[in-house]
XYZ file of C-alpha atoms in Angstrom:
781
model
C -22.136 -12.101 -56.595
C -18.386 -12.166 -56.013
C -16.084 -9.282 -56.809
C -12.868 -9.903 -58.727
C -10.151 -7.252 -58.988
C -7.089 -7.798 -61.165
C -4.314 -5.238 -61.512
C -1.985 -5.717 -64.467
C 1.246 -3.737 -64.676
C 4.321 -3.971 -66.889
C 7.508 -2.098 -66.058
C 8.987 -1.680 -69.516
C 12.043 0.543 -69.232
C 13.576 3.663 -67.756
C 15.366 6.587 -69.349
C 17.686 9.401 -68.287
C 17.976 8.186 -64.701
C 20.446 10.161 -62.555
C 23.841 8.666 -61.743
C 24.103 7.544 -58.120
C 27.483 5.761 -58.193
C 30.977 7.213 -58.388
C 31.376 5.477 -61.749
C 28.816 7.859 -63.232
C 26.109 5.218 -63.576
C 23.476 3.522 -61.412
C 22.282 -0.023 -60.746
C 18.514 0.542 -60.942
C 15.657 -1.700 -59.915
C 11.981 -1.049 -59.143
C 9.924 -1.838 -56.073
C 6.173 -1.956 -56.667
C 3.754 -1.250 -53.832
C -0.011 -1.505 -53.585
C -1.176 0.662 -50.684
C 2.371 0.591 -49.287
C 2.642 -3.202 -49.339
C 5.499 -4.433 -51.512
C 4.063 -6.770 -54.149
C 6.921 -7.018 -56.646
C 10.587 -6.184 -57.198
C 12.223 -6.131 -60.590
C 15.691 -7.460 -61.193
C 18.616 -5.039 -61.018
C 20.031 -3.766 -64.304
C 23.697 -3.104 -63.602
C 25.498 0.068 -64.658
C 22.734 1.521 -66.796
C 20.892 4.842 -66.801
C 18.445 3.656 -69.466
C 17.524 0.211 -68.134
C 15.175 -2.244 -69.839
C 13.212 -4.555 -67.527
C 10.229 -5.778 -69.547
C 8.787 -7.402 -66.422
C 5.033 -7.817 -66.139
C 2.799 -8.851 -63.287
C -0.860 -9.522 -62.665
C -2.007 -9.055 -59.089
C -5.298 -10.614 -57.983
C -6.890 -8.710 -55.094
C -9.855 -9.833 -52.981
C -10.743 -6.246 -52.206
C -10.135 -2.746 -53.486
C -6.995 -0.632 -53.185
C -6.174 3.047 -53.293
C -2.800 3.543 -54.919
C -0.105 1.811 -56.947
C 3.434 3.130 -56.615
C 6.733 2.413 -58.338
C 9.929 3.249 -56.447
C 13.128 3.279 -58.516
C 16.149 2.353 -56.401
C 19.907 2.178 -56.961
C 21.349 -1.034 -55.552
C 24.490 -0.661 -53.435
C 26.612 -3.582 -52.288
C 27.665 -1.595 -49.210
C 25.205 0.386 -47.122
C 21.595 1.212 -47.926
C 20.258 1.355 -51.465
C 19.715 4.881 -52.779
C 16.261 6.141 -53.694
C 16.137 7.621 -57.202
C 12.470 8.560 -57.435
C 8.917 7.311 -57.500
C 5.641 7.333 -59.403
C 2.299 7.068 -57.617
C -0.918 6.295 -59.484
C -4.283 6.424 -57.772
C -6.849 3.717 -58.389
C -9.191 6.321 -59.880
C -6.518 7.493 -62.315
C -5.837 3.924 -63.467
C -9.519 3.017 -63.681
C -10.342 6.122 -65.743
C -8.337 4.701 -68.661
C -10.608 2.155 -70.314
C -7.725 0.536 -72.217
C -5.244 1.101 -69.420
C -2.248 3.395 -69.099
C 0.617 2.964 -71.580
C 3.031 5.877 -71.496
C 6.202 7.426 -70.134
C 5.744 8.898 -66.657
C 8.238 11.234 -64.993
C 9.713 10.259 -61.656
C 9.270 12.589 -58.692
C 11.477 12.952 -55.682
C 10.924 10.922 -52.536
C 10.949 12.721 -49.188
C 11.083 10.201 -46.305
C 9.069 12.616 -44.154
C 6.223 12.442 -46.657
C 6.286 8.687 -47.180
C 3.368 7.775 -44.978
C 1.532 4.490 -44.793
C -1.110 2.624 -42.866
C -4.825 2.642 -42.064
C -6.921 4.205 -39.341
C -10.320 3.109 -38.036
C -12.635 5.960 -37.082
C -16.260 6.614 -36.217
C -17.632 10.134 -36.728
C -20.922 11.549 -35.493
C -22.462 15.023 -35.399
C -24.611 15.557 -32.261
C -27.208 18.321 -32.087
C -29.444 19.279 -29.186
C -31.060 22.453 -27.920
C -28.008 23.563 -25.972
C -24.969 22.646 -28.079
C -23.562 21.066 -31.207
C -20.767 18.518 -30.839
C -18.558 16.668 -33.290
C -17.819 13.271 -31.748
C -14.959 11.254 -33.191
C -14.195 7.801 -31.867
C -10.529 7.040 -32.685
C -10.437 3.269 -32.457
C -7.087 2.044 -33.816
C -4.492 2.303 -36.561
C -2.226 -0.251 -38.152
C 0.855 -0.533 -40.307
C 2.041 3.001 -39.514
C 5.461 4.087 -40.757
C 8.359 3.479 -38.326
C 9.994 6.718 -37.217
C 12.182 5.647 -34.283
C 15.496 3.779 -34.211
C 13.692 0.795 -32.690
C 11.704 0.347 -35.916
C 8.474 1.478 -34.235
C 6.774 4.785 -33.427
C 5.011 6.457 -30.479
C 1.770 7.452 -32.203
C -1.021 9.763 -31.131
C -3.960 11.130 -33.138
C -5.259 14.677 -33.436
C -8.783 15.603 -34.616
C -9.108 19.066 -36.221
C -12.137 21.057 -37.367
C -11.676 24.769 -38.124
C -9.889 26.116 -35.030
C -10.944 23.249 -32.765
C -8.725 20.265 -32.013
C -8.335 17.382 -29.570
C -5.694 14.688 -29.104
C -5.580 11.072 -27.993
C -3.099 9.579 -25.586
C 0.346 8.494 -26.814
C 0.845 4.752 -27.332
C 4.516 3.912 -26.939
C 6.597 1.725 -29.273
C 4.068 0.369 -31.724
C 2.994 0.680 -35.338
C -0.417 -0.842 -34.500
C -1.858 1.444 -31.788
C -5.240 0.774 -30.192
C -6.670 3.935 -28.621
C -10.389 3.282 -28.197
C -10.853 6.959 -27.256
C -13.776 9.264 -27.958
C -12.920 12.913 -28.640
C -15.552 15.671 -28.750
C -15.319 19.157 -30.249
C -17.954 21.751 -29.311
C -18.951 23.799 -32.351
C -20.848 27.011 -33.028
C -23.865 26.651 -35.353
C -22.400 29.123 -37.872
C -19.362 26.875 -38.295
C -21.424 24.122 -39.926
C -21.341 24.158 -43.726
C -21.201 21.703 -46.589
C -17.607 22.765 -47.305
C -16.402 21.894 -43.806
C -13.953 19.043 -43.493
C -12.728 17.083 -40.529
C -9.042 16.180 -40.502
C -7.514 13.438 -38.405
C -3.714 13.561 -38.193
C -1.418 10.898 -36.773
C 1.958 11.887 -35.294
C 4.939 10.163 -33.767
C 5.699 11.741 -30.394
C 9.351 12.581 -29.715
C 10.693 13.556 -26.303
C 13.419 15.682 -27.920
C 12.851 17.708 -31.068
C 9.790 17.958 -33.286
C 7.161 15.280 -33.583
C 7.238 13.288 -36.833
C 4.279 13.374 -39.187
C 2.799 9.907 -39.856
C -0.097 10.893 -42.087
C -3.560 12.373 -42.195
C -7.018 11.570 -43.437
C -10.015 13.621 -44.439
C -13.504 12.225 -44.465
C -14.928 9.711 -45.569
C -14.802 7.916 -42.280
C -12.449 5.082 -43.090
C -9.594 5.709 -45.438
C -5.924 5.042 -45.998
C -3.538 7.672 -44.670
C -2.101 9.582 -47.556
C 0.324 12.269 -48.568
C 0.238 14.579 -51.577
C 3.364 14.787 -53.741
C 4.517 18.442 -53.746
C 3.438 20.231 -56.916
C 6.673 22.218 -57.015
C 8.683 19.174 -58.085
C 10.202 19.780 -61.520
C 9.122 17.041 -63.930
C 11.625 14.952 -65.790
C 14.760 15.798 -63.794
C 14.860 12.353 -62.207
C 14.202 10.481 -65.435
C 11.096 8.551 -66.380
C 9.577 5.081 -66.535
C 7.581 3.593 -69.341
C 4.669 1.798 -67.696
C 1.698 -0.242 -68.806
C -1.023 -0.432 -66.162
C -4.546 -1.794 -66.469
C -7.225 -2.318 -63.836
C -9.970 -4.891 -64.287
C -12.821 -4.939 -61.780
C -15.560 -7.468 -62.333
C -18.624 -8.719 -60.539
C -18.659 -12.474 -61.037
C -22.089 -14.078 -61.376
C -22.950 -17.557 -60.102
C -21.740 -20.300 -62.476
C -25.191 -21.143 -63.808
C -25.448 -17.784 -65.591
C -22.332 -18.458 -67.674
C -23.424 -21.896 -68.894
C -25.146 -20.690 -72.108
C -21.945 -18.922 -73.200
C -19.821 -21.937 -72.246
C -22.226 -24.102 -74.261
C -21.733 -21.956 -77.372
C -17.952 -22.050 -77.004
C -17.927 -25.823 -76.459
C -20.277 -26.344 -79.393
C -17.733 -24.651 -81.664
C -15.177 -27.399 -81.157
C -17.151 -30.564 -80.397
C -19.604 -30.075 -83.277
C -17.535 -28.103 -85.789
C -19.281 -26.961 -88.938
C -17.627 -26.405 -92.293
C -14.436 -24.366 -92.158
C -16.060 -21.392 -93.852
C -19.055 -21.366 -91.498
C -19.279 -19.034 -88.534
C -19.069 -20.139 -84.919
C -18.884 -18.490 -81.535
C -15.089 -18.610 -81.787
C -14.932 -16.987 -85.215
C -17.350 -14.299 -84.054
C -15.192 -13.690 -80.992
C -12.056 -13.331 -83.108
C -13.883 -10.883 -85.371
C -14.819 -8.535 -82.521
C -11.507 -8.853 -80.663
C -8.959 -6.063 -81.048
C -5.338 -6.827 -81.840
C -4.310 -5.318 -78.472
C -6.550 -7.672 -76.490
C -5.965 -10.812 -78.565
C -3.271 -12.253 -76.299
C -5.454 -11.880 -73.197
C -8.422 -13.412 -75.019
C -6.254 -16.306 -76.224
C -5.008 -17.057 -72.699
C -8.544 -16.877 -71.322
C -9.856 -19.266 -73.971
C -7.005 -21.711 -73.343
C -7.965 -21.757 -69.653
C -11.661 -22.243 -70.435
C -11.014 -25.212 -72.722
C -8.447 -26.671 -70.314
C -11.166 -26.612 -67.681
C -13.576 -28.305 -70.081
C -10.990 -30.931 -71.080
C -11.242 -29.730 -74.680
C -8.053 -27.752 -75.214
C -6.778 -30.043 -78.012
C -10.029 -29.875 -80.060
C -10.061 -26.105 -79.454
C -6.538 -25.658 -80.842
C -7.264 -28.075 -83.670
C -10.334 -26.048 -84.672
C -8.399 -22.754 -84.783
C -5.358 -24.303 -86.459
C -7.483 -26.033 -89.108
C -9.069 -22.719 -90.077
C -5.669 -21.014 -90.136
C -4.103 -23.747 -92.282
C -7.035 -23.939 -94.703
C -7.036 -20.182 -95.204
C -3.292 -20.098 -95.953
C -2.206 -20.492 -99.570
C 1.488 -19.647 -99.196
C 3.200 -22.034 -96.736
C 5.848 -19.366 -96.054
C 3.206 -17.230 -94.329
C 1.716 -20.015 -92.191
C 1.206 -18.858 -88.553
C 3.270 -15.731 -89.200
C 0.495 -13.359 -88.112
C -0.795 -12.563 -84.638
C -4.021 -14.437 -85.260
C -6.077 -15.970 -82.483
C -4.736 -19.427 -83.377
C -1.087 -18.281 -83.150
C -1.662 -16.539 -79.835
C -3.631 -19.495 -78.468
C -0.794 -21.913 -79.275
C 1.721 -19.618 -77.551
C -0.386 -19.296 -74.413
C -1.161 -23.019 -74.417
C 2.554 -23.895 -74.354
C 3.105 -21.557 -71.418
C 0.102 -22.922 -69.537
C 1.033 -26.601 -69.838
C 4.742 -26.606 -70.654
C 6.573 -24.292 -68.247
C 7.722 -27.062 -65.909
C 8.966 -28.962 -68.951
C 10.783 -25.863 -70.231
C 12.504 -25.440 -66.866
C 13.552 -29.075 -66.769
C 15.108 -28.864 -70.239
C 16.760 -25.437 -70.136
C 17.574 -24.580 -66.533
C 20.875 -26.520 -66.225
C 22.391 -24.963 -69.346
C 21.055 -21.465 -68.517
C 22.601 -21.700 -65.047
C 25.918 -22.773 -66.590
C 25.939 -19.768 -68.948
C 25.195 -17.358 -66.089
C 27.859 -18.914 -63.862
C 30.643 -18.935 -66.485
C 30.098 -15.333 -67.699
C 32.257 -15.834 -70.788
C 33.033 -12.932 -73.098
C 31.568 -14.047 -76.418
C 31.254 -12.001 -79.600
C 31.120 -12.825 -83.316
C 30.235 -9.451 -84.813
C 33.554 -7.781 -85.777
C 31.930 -4.366 -85.291
C 31.250 -5.150 -81.629
C 34.431 -6.932 -80.523
C 36.062 -4.915 -77.754
C 39.637 -6.042 -77.245
C 39.796 -4.127 -73.960
C 37.288 -6.585 -72.529
C 39.182 -9.656 -73.696
C 41.999 -9.420 -71.170
C 39.896 -11.401 -68.750
C 39.979 -14.426 -71.054
C 43.748 -14.459 -71.446
C 46.733 -13.893 -69.150
C 49.143 -13.836 -72.090
C 48.625 -10.200 -72.937
C 46.470 -8.746 -75.704
C 44.602 -11.065 -78.024
C 43.557 -10.555 -81.625
C 40.051 -10.351 -83.067
C 40.571 -13.745 -84.681
C 41.379 -15.299 -81.308
C 38.272 -13.720 -79.778
C 36.124 -15.114 -82.602
C 37.686 -18.572 -82.330
C 37.134 -18.634 -78.580
C 33.557 -17.380 -79.031
C 32.749 -19.986 -81.690
C 34.099 -22.744 -79.447
C 31.986 -21.654 -76.470
C 28.857 -21.118 -78.587
C 29.310 -24.566 -80.111
C 29.487 -26.026 -76.624
C 26.405 -24.166 -75.347
C 24.334 -24.717 -78.503
C 25.178 -28.428 -78.581
C 24.048 -28.784 -74.968
C 20.784 -26.952 -75.681
C 19.956 -28.982 -78.796
C 20.861 -32.299 -77.140
C 18.718 -31.421 -74.134
C 15.727 -30.552 -76.333
C 15.915 -33.496 -78.767
C 16.346 -35.871 -75.840
C 13.235 -34.609 -74.051
C 10.467 -36.474 -75.882
C 9.347 -38.391 -72.789
C 9.458 -35.238 -70.643
C 7.159 -33.236 -72.930
C 3.572 -33.077 -71.545
C 1.326 -35.544 -73.430
C -1.314 -32.891 -74.083
C 1.296 -30.750 -75.871
C 2.422 -33.730 -77.965
C -1.158 -34.536 -78.998
C -1.774 -30.884 -79.959
C 1.334 -30.942 -82.153
C 0.240 -34.257 -83.669
C -3.054 -32.700 -84.738
C -1.248 -29.648 -86.124
C 1.137 -31.883 -88.087
C -1.834 -33.751 -89.582
C -3.662 -30.584 -90.710
C -0.574 -29.070 -92.325
C 0.310 -32.332 -94.080
C -3.227 -32.540 -95.515
C -3.166 -28.953 -96.795
C 0.373 -28.934 -98.189
C 0.793 -32.472 -99.520
C 3.064 -31.543 -102.446
C 6.622 -32.995 -102.380
C 8.133 -29.489 -102.498
C 6.323 -28.727 -99.223
C 7.752 -31.712 -97.368
C 9.291 -29.513 -94.658
C 6.192 -27.409 -93.970
C 4.710 -29.910 -91.487
C 7.969 -29.777 -89.518
C 8.256 -25.980 -89.736
C 4.718 -25.515 -88.407
C 5.616 -27.346 -85.193
C 9.174 -26.058 -84.823
C 7.950 -22.503 -85.410
C 5.980 -22.707 -82.182
C 8.288 -25.052 -80.313
C 11.637 -23.400 -81.033
C 10.862 -19.864 -82.210
C 8.023 -18.966 -79.807
C 8.861 -21.064 -76.758
C 12.486 -22.111 -76.284
C 14.250 -19.225 -78.085
C 12.418 -16.441 -76.139
C 13.145 -18.286 -72.871
C 16.862 -18.384 -73.722
C 16.844 -14.719 -74.720
C 15.189 -13.497 -71.473
C 15.380 -16.229 -68.800
C 14.094 -13.858 -66.114
C 10.739 -13.463 -67.875
C 10.290 -17.247 -67.918
C 11.287 -17.634 -64.234
C 14.462 -19.487 -65.221
C 16.528 -16.937 -63.251
C 15.804 -14.459 -60.478
C 17.894 -11.723 -62.102
C 18.345 -10.324 -65.585
C 21.607 -11.214 -67.300
C 24.492 -8.750 -67.178
C 25.630 -7.177 -70.472
C 28.144 -9.925 -71.240
C 25.808 -12.845 -70.511
C 22.913 -11.090 -72.268
C 24.951 -10.953 -75.487
C 25.740 -14.673 -75.235
C 22.057 -15.466 -74.760
C 21.111 -13.308 -77.758
C 23.565 -15.147 -80.021
C 22.286 -18.510 -78.802
C 18.656 -17.457 -79.312
C 19.466 -16.398 -82.889
C 21.164 -19.735 -83.522
C 18.245 -21.691 -82.052
C 15.817 -19.757 -84.251
C 17.849 -20.922 -87.258
C 17.604 -24.482 -85.925
C 13.827 -24.049 -85.641
C 13.774 -22.846 -89.258
C 15.633 -26.058 -90.189
C 18.532 -23.963 -91.482
C 16.522 -22.784 -94.494
C 17.362 -19.106 -94.120
C 21.076 -19.478 -93.416
C 23.318 -17.093 -95.333
C 20.428 -14.927 -96.582
C 20.459 -12.336 -93.813
C 22.658 -9.358 -93.027
C 24.452 -11.088 -90.135
C 27.017 -13.005 -92.167
C 29.302 -13.041 -89.129
C 27.043 -15.827 -87.757
C 28.456 -18.111 -90.476
C 30.815 -20.029 -88.103
C 27.674 -21.468 -86.446
C 26.076 -22.603 -89.709
C 27.732 -26.057 -89.764
C 26.424 -27.049 -86.320
C 22.970 -25.677 -87.195
C 22.831 -27.694 -90.421
C 24.101 -30.826 -88.684
C 21.283 -30.518 -86.130
C 18.466 -30.447 -88.744
C 18.259 -34.220 -89.079
C 18.139 -34.770 -85.317
C 15.486 -32.058 -84.947
C 13.271 -33.678 -87.590
C 13.735 -37.044 -85.913
C 12.804 -35.439 -82.583
C 9.632 -33.899 -84.055
C 8.644 -37.271 -85.557
C 9.033 -38.920 -82.154
C 7.249 -36.039 -80.428
C 4.032 -36.611 -82.388
C 4.281 -40.402 -82.183
C 1.684 -40.684 -79.442
C -1.506 -42.758 -79.419
C -3.274 -41.286 -76.376
C -6.977 -40.769 -76.618
C -7.473 -36.993 -76.573
C -10.172 -37.278 -73.930
C -7.834 -39.142 -71.582
C -4.753 -36.934 -71.937
C -3.930 -35.029 -68.710
C -4.854 -31.438 -69.454
C -2.561 -29.621 -67.066
C 0.091 -31.599 -65.253
C 0.966 -28.736 -62.896
C -2.121 -29.475 -60.808
C -1.433 -33.166 -60.309
C -0.593 -33.769 -56.613
C 2.695 -35.437 -57.462
C 3.988 -32.359 -59.321
C 6.002 -29.821 -57.358
C 4.670 -26.311 -57.924
C 7.654 -24.616 -56.257
C 10.814 -25.730 -54.506
C 14.092 -24.357 -53.155
C 16.205 -23.619 -50.093
C 14.662 -21.425 -47.383
C 15.400 -20.811 -43.695
C 12.745 -21.978 -41.240
C 11.848 -21.831 -37.579
C 8.755 -23.312 -35.979
C 7.382 -21.959 -32.726
C 5.052 -23.912 -30.512
C 2.928 -21.291 -28.849
C 3.572 -17.539 -28.555
C 7.238 -17.563 -27.572
C 10.102 -15.240 -28.442
C 11.749 -16.047 -31.752
C 15.517 -15.658 -31.771
C 16.963 -14.093 -34.899
C 19.534 -16.901 -34.978
C 16.984 -19.713 -34.725
C 16.471 -20.125 -38.482
C 17.804 -23.307 -40.035
C 18.420 -23.917 -43.718
C 15.976 -26.407 -45.204
C 14.911 -27.475 -48.689
C 11.189 -26.921 -49.327
C 8.744 -28.519 -51.761
C 5.234 -27.197 -52.421
C 2.548 -29.281 -54.122
C -1.212 -28.890 -54.261
C -1.445 -31.167 -51.197
C 1.573 -30.538 -48.947
C 4.289 -28.104 -47.945
C 7.235 -30.299 -47.014
C 10.899 -29.773 -46.143
C 14.094 -31.642 -45.365
C 17.761 -30.888 -44.694
C 18.729 -31.362 -48.347
C 16.946 -32.229 -51.619
C 18.263 -35.809 -51.337
C 17.312 -36.285 -47.688
C 15.072 -39.320 -47.294
C 13.040 -38.084 -44.319
C 10.710 -35.148 -44.959
C 8.434 -33.199 -42.643
C 5.113 -32.231 -44.184
C 2.267 -29.822 -43.554
C -1.072 -30.634 -45.219
C -2.189 -27.689 -47.349
C -5.733 -28.120 -46.064
C -4.499 -27.116 -42.569
C -3.099 -23.765 -43.730
C -5.219 -20.868 -42.485
C -2.961 -17.849 -43.185
C 0.214 -17.035 -45.122
C 1.525 -13.568 -44.307
C 4.577 -11.319 -44.119
C 6.324 -10.688 -40.805
C 7.306 -7.190 -39.706
C 11.001 -6.575 -40.326
C 11.607 -5.113 -36.883
C 9.959 -8.089 -35.128
C 13.120 -10.201 -35.358
C 15.529 -7.737 -36.988
C 15.337 -9.943 -40.099
C 14.211 -9.100 -43.603
C 11.955 -11.095 -45.952
C 10.318 -13.295 -43.301
C 6.875 -14.833 -43.755
C 4.704 -16.973 -41.520
C 2.600 -20.002 -42.347
C -0.157 -20.394 -39.754
C -1.828 -23.803 -39.561
C -4.644 -25.240 -37.478
C -4.660 -28.814 -36.197
C -7.682 -31.051 -35.622
C -8.045 -29.723 -32.059
C -8.306 -26.149 -33.285
C -4.822 -25.189 -32.020
C -2.861 -22.695 -34.137
C 0.796 -23.312 -35.017
C 3.153 -20.920 -36.744
C 6.176 -21.654 -38.906
C 8.406 -18.692 -39.728
C 10.273 -18.850 -43.038
C 12.959 -16.465 -44.237
C 13.555 -15.915 -47.972
C 16.716 -14.545 -49.529
C 15.041 -11.505 -51.125
C 11.695 -9.778 -51.535
C 11.113 -11.380 -54.949
C 11.449 -14.865 -53.509
C 9.252 -13.842 -50.575
C 6.464 -12.657 -52.888
C 6.709 -15.788 -55.041
C 6.428 -18.159 -52.067
C 3.621 -16.123 -50.481
C 1.698 -16.198 -53.729
C 2.360 -19.895 -54.424
C 1.214 -21.085 -50.976
C -1.814 -18.783 -51.066
C -2.863 -20.194 -54.442
C -2.821 -23.814 -53.348
C -4.656 -22.959 -50.096
C -7.066 -20.375 -51.500
C -10.122 -22.629 -51.140
C -9.384 -23.740 -47.572
C -12.408 -23.366 -45.308
C -10.701 -22.214 -42.084
C -8.776 -19.144 -43.301
C -8.125 -16.548 -40.595
C -9.510 -13.019 -41.040
C -6.637 -11.412 -39.097
C -3.080 -12.080 -37.950
C -0.182 -10.571 -35.971
C 2.673 -9.296 -38.156
C 4.917 -8.990 -35.088
C 6.479 -11.342 -32.536
C 5.199 -12.353 -29.092
C 7.542 -10.912 -26.489
C 7.084 -10.541 -22.726
C 3.447 -11.597 -22.944
C 2.559 -9.078 -25.671
C 2.703 -8.867 -29.436
C 5.257 -6.314 -30.643
C 2.923 -5.104 -33.387
C -0.062 -4.034 -31.250
C 1.102 -4.472 -27.629
C -1.877 -6.760 -27.004
C -1.750 -10.199 -25.387
C -4.690 -11.583 -27.341
C -3.973 -14.265 -29.935
C -6.570 -12.687 -32.261
C -4.736 -10.761 -34.948
C -4.473 -6.996 -35.188
C -4.143 -6.765 -38.983
C -6.324 -8.178 -41.745
C -4.921 -11.112 -43.698
C -4.042 -10.954 -47.385
C -4.518 -14.639 -48.099
C -6.323 -14.072 -51.382
C -3.766 -11.598 -52.778
C -1.759 -13.515 -55.373
C 0.524 -12.816 -58.290
C -0.939 -14.138 -61.507
C 1.194 -16.462 -63.640
C 1.091 -19.610 -65.760
C 0.417 -21.829 -62.739
C -2.786 -20.047 -61.661
C -5.715 -22.305 -60.758
C -8.444 -22.411 -63.362
C -11.476 -20.252 -62.543
C -14.139 -20.831 -65.238
C -16.501 -18.116 -63.982
C -13.838 -15.388 -64.032
C -12.575 -16.550 -67.426
C -16.059 -16.657 -68.972
C -16.784 -13.185 -67.566
C -13.715 -11.930 -69.465
C -15.049 -13.371 -72.737
C -18.489 -11.874 -72.045
C -16.916 -8.414 -71.657
C -15.101 -8.792 -74.982
C -18.339 -9.736 -76.708
C -20.158 -6.892 -74.958
C -17.661 -4.389 -76.387
C -18.192 -5.866 -79.849
C -21.987 -6.038 -79.628
C -22.546 -3.476 -82.383
C -20.346 -5.457 -84.760
C -22.236 -8.650 -83.895
C -25.517 -6.908 -84.681
C -24.122 -5.839 -88.029
C -23.047 -9.395 -88.806
C -26.452 -10.746 -87.795
C -28.232 -8.329 -90.158
C -26.059 -9.415 -93.087
C -26.597 -13.110 -92.400
C -30.342 -12.937 -91.772
C -31.665 -10.622 -94.474
C -34.314 -13.255 -95.154
C -34.539 -15.294 -91.951
C -36.233 -18.669 -92.087
C -38.609 -19.850 -89.338
C -36.550 -21.391 -86.533
C -33.299 -20.156 -88.095
C -30.996 -18.178 -85.816
C -27.485 -17.071 -86.702
C -24.510 -17.593 -84.400
C -24.289 -13.817 -83.985
C -27.929 -13.698 -82.873
C -27.397 -16.493 -80.361
C -24.375 -14.660 -78.939
C -26.359 -11.425 -78.740
C -29.092 -13.220 -76.774
C -26.506 -14.600 -74.327
C -24.926 -11.157 -73.924
C -28.313 -9.584 -73.216
C -29.129 -12.227 -70.595
C -25.785 -11.768 -68.826
C -26.142 -7.993 -68.887
C -29.591 -8.284 -67.361
C -28.282 -10.650 -64.662
C -25.523 -8.185 -63.723
C -28.041 -5.354 -63.495
C -30.344 -7.425 -61.288
C -27.604 -8.479 -58.889
C -26.238 -4.946 -58.588
C -29.709 -3.632 -57.778
C -30.147 -6.308 -55.110
C -26.784 -5.401 -53.573
C -27.833 -1.781 -53.258
C -31.225 -2.683 -51.832
C -29.829 -5.196 -49.340
C -26.767 -3.150 -48.456
C -24.523 -6.140 -49.063
C -21.752 -4.398 -50.969
C -18.320 -4.795 -49.407
C -16.850 -1.814 -47.544
C -13.141 -1.676 -46.924
C -11.974 -1.944 -43.322
C -15.438 -2.010 -41.693
């Protein structure tokens, strides 16, 4: 039985952060660490003490972790970035919240002397004989210790302490990955032994001059991460606070065969649909699902039906029920029902590459031009308009005229790009919209409802897909950074205008924002072209069963691309910091290839099946930041390493995650690697000559996003847990339905309850076997 750990976190916003710049503001961003490994970095919000990020991440971990920390930094263009504060949450604290953490949390100060990191491998044994009692501690090795010297390394030694007894290992010079292999013994008196006694192992950096630097300590159990306790004397709230949403999901995944009965019930709902009013596994699931979890359930179901090749019938089933239960066309799909959420998640799952292709050029243009645009007379700031004119002060009318002209230009480009994208739209999305169009047209056939069939599609297409992407490009991976204040306002105005386009101009002039009136003519002129576009969009004759379900996984589709700097070493040689060359990279499900430019005809390629590790490289190894290594193995079993430098930690994490995802099922993945460089016959990380790595690989640690591979077992386990939580409600439904049960008659609720019981029993059996066989996974064995 496999173990699946997913850590979801959303960094919403900050408040009352301290000013770090001479201007009286700060430029805050967050770094997120899991057990001291950086896994995410938010964009910088410039000149703001109450920043809004709204960035969310899902991290998939192959093993457990101990802490999640958020470091709030102030970005400086010159010198080092300033540390504002941090929040550290233990795994136990996160896991104790069944629904996850969702609250404001005060920042605490960060003392570099207390920021410890790393792991230590120990073996502890208590020896008793007739003459003496000894505590024997074998100090084997440590890794990823904090650097304390100018060289970017440390000179670590370990100290074992029990009561007044202590012993020390030798000092290992210039390494963060020391290997001691020493056995230390402490002779104890019998009266010293008690259940309250604890053994402490401390790790220090030896300094020839001055005091030794503390690197961390550990108390038993035997193998544990080094840790440090935040001082309790820190006054809360003085450094501001973050609003965080954090949720931990730990599941034991059963073999696929156990999930088949539940899959069968879900498939039966859409391939053999009953009358609209009748119950099905899907309707039962929606009934027991909370509003808070509906989006997650919708995304999980979309993935399940994508994997089954039935996503269009699935959406059609939900949409048909939604349409048939709606009497007022003005309220159609206006709620957060399962059908609405499923359509949203479906568009993200299959349409993100299409969205990027349509919007990215115009979004990049808006970011590059940074025009001052404002229509609201209450918000026009004439002091900011000097940058758009060298003729002295300008009037409000001139600002509005200039703004209308630029908005016309941007909005025209966006609309033309969208209405000209019929052939680019994924076929599966077009077929889903065709089915939706048909259901709405059947339900609202009256002449006065002629526009409803268009509004149903455009409501999803424009209002819930394109407009949100324009409003916050960072959250749709259209940009690496959030927009500055000026660009953000432009994007907001364009998103409002595009929403009006999606509403076919029907609400124009009815709202409070009458200052948007100068854009009404272009919005109204676009209605005809939008309707024509929607007609062409659903003009598709593909057989539903033959429509590609998810184009992102076709080998010809590029999952990720962009300029990086690369260097390939043949054998363990010294890597010069100046040896990196700029190359354009493409990643597909089959190859990682690169060339001098995107238009270069000759490409070099690495088969994904040869990848056996994708890992970070220690910063001090080459005096370069944001370097990763792709280790491959040829047919002769020889290992080859390509070093790749990214422009920032965000890009580094994205490429690490992307390559790990496409190679996650490779058979020859390495269990360990060297995060350092090979210099003078030794690795800088551990001072060993052996090619075998000194640190465990993280090849299965990935950031979750729309391009994740489908995993039917994990997804079905998620649905099982939802049903398990709603078991009492299912029992209640079953009692109402079967007051007078007929022989051989079994309600849908009863069938679901039987499946839940079987899965629960299977989990119990496997967990008991794990305990009996001792096969549960232990960290860092």
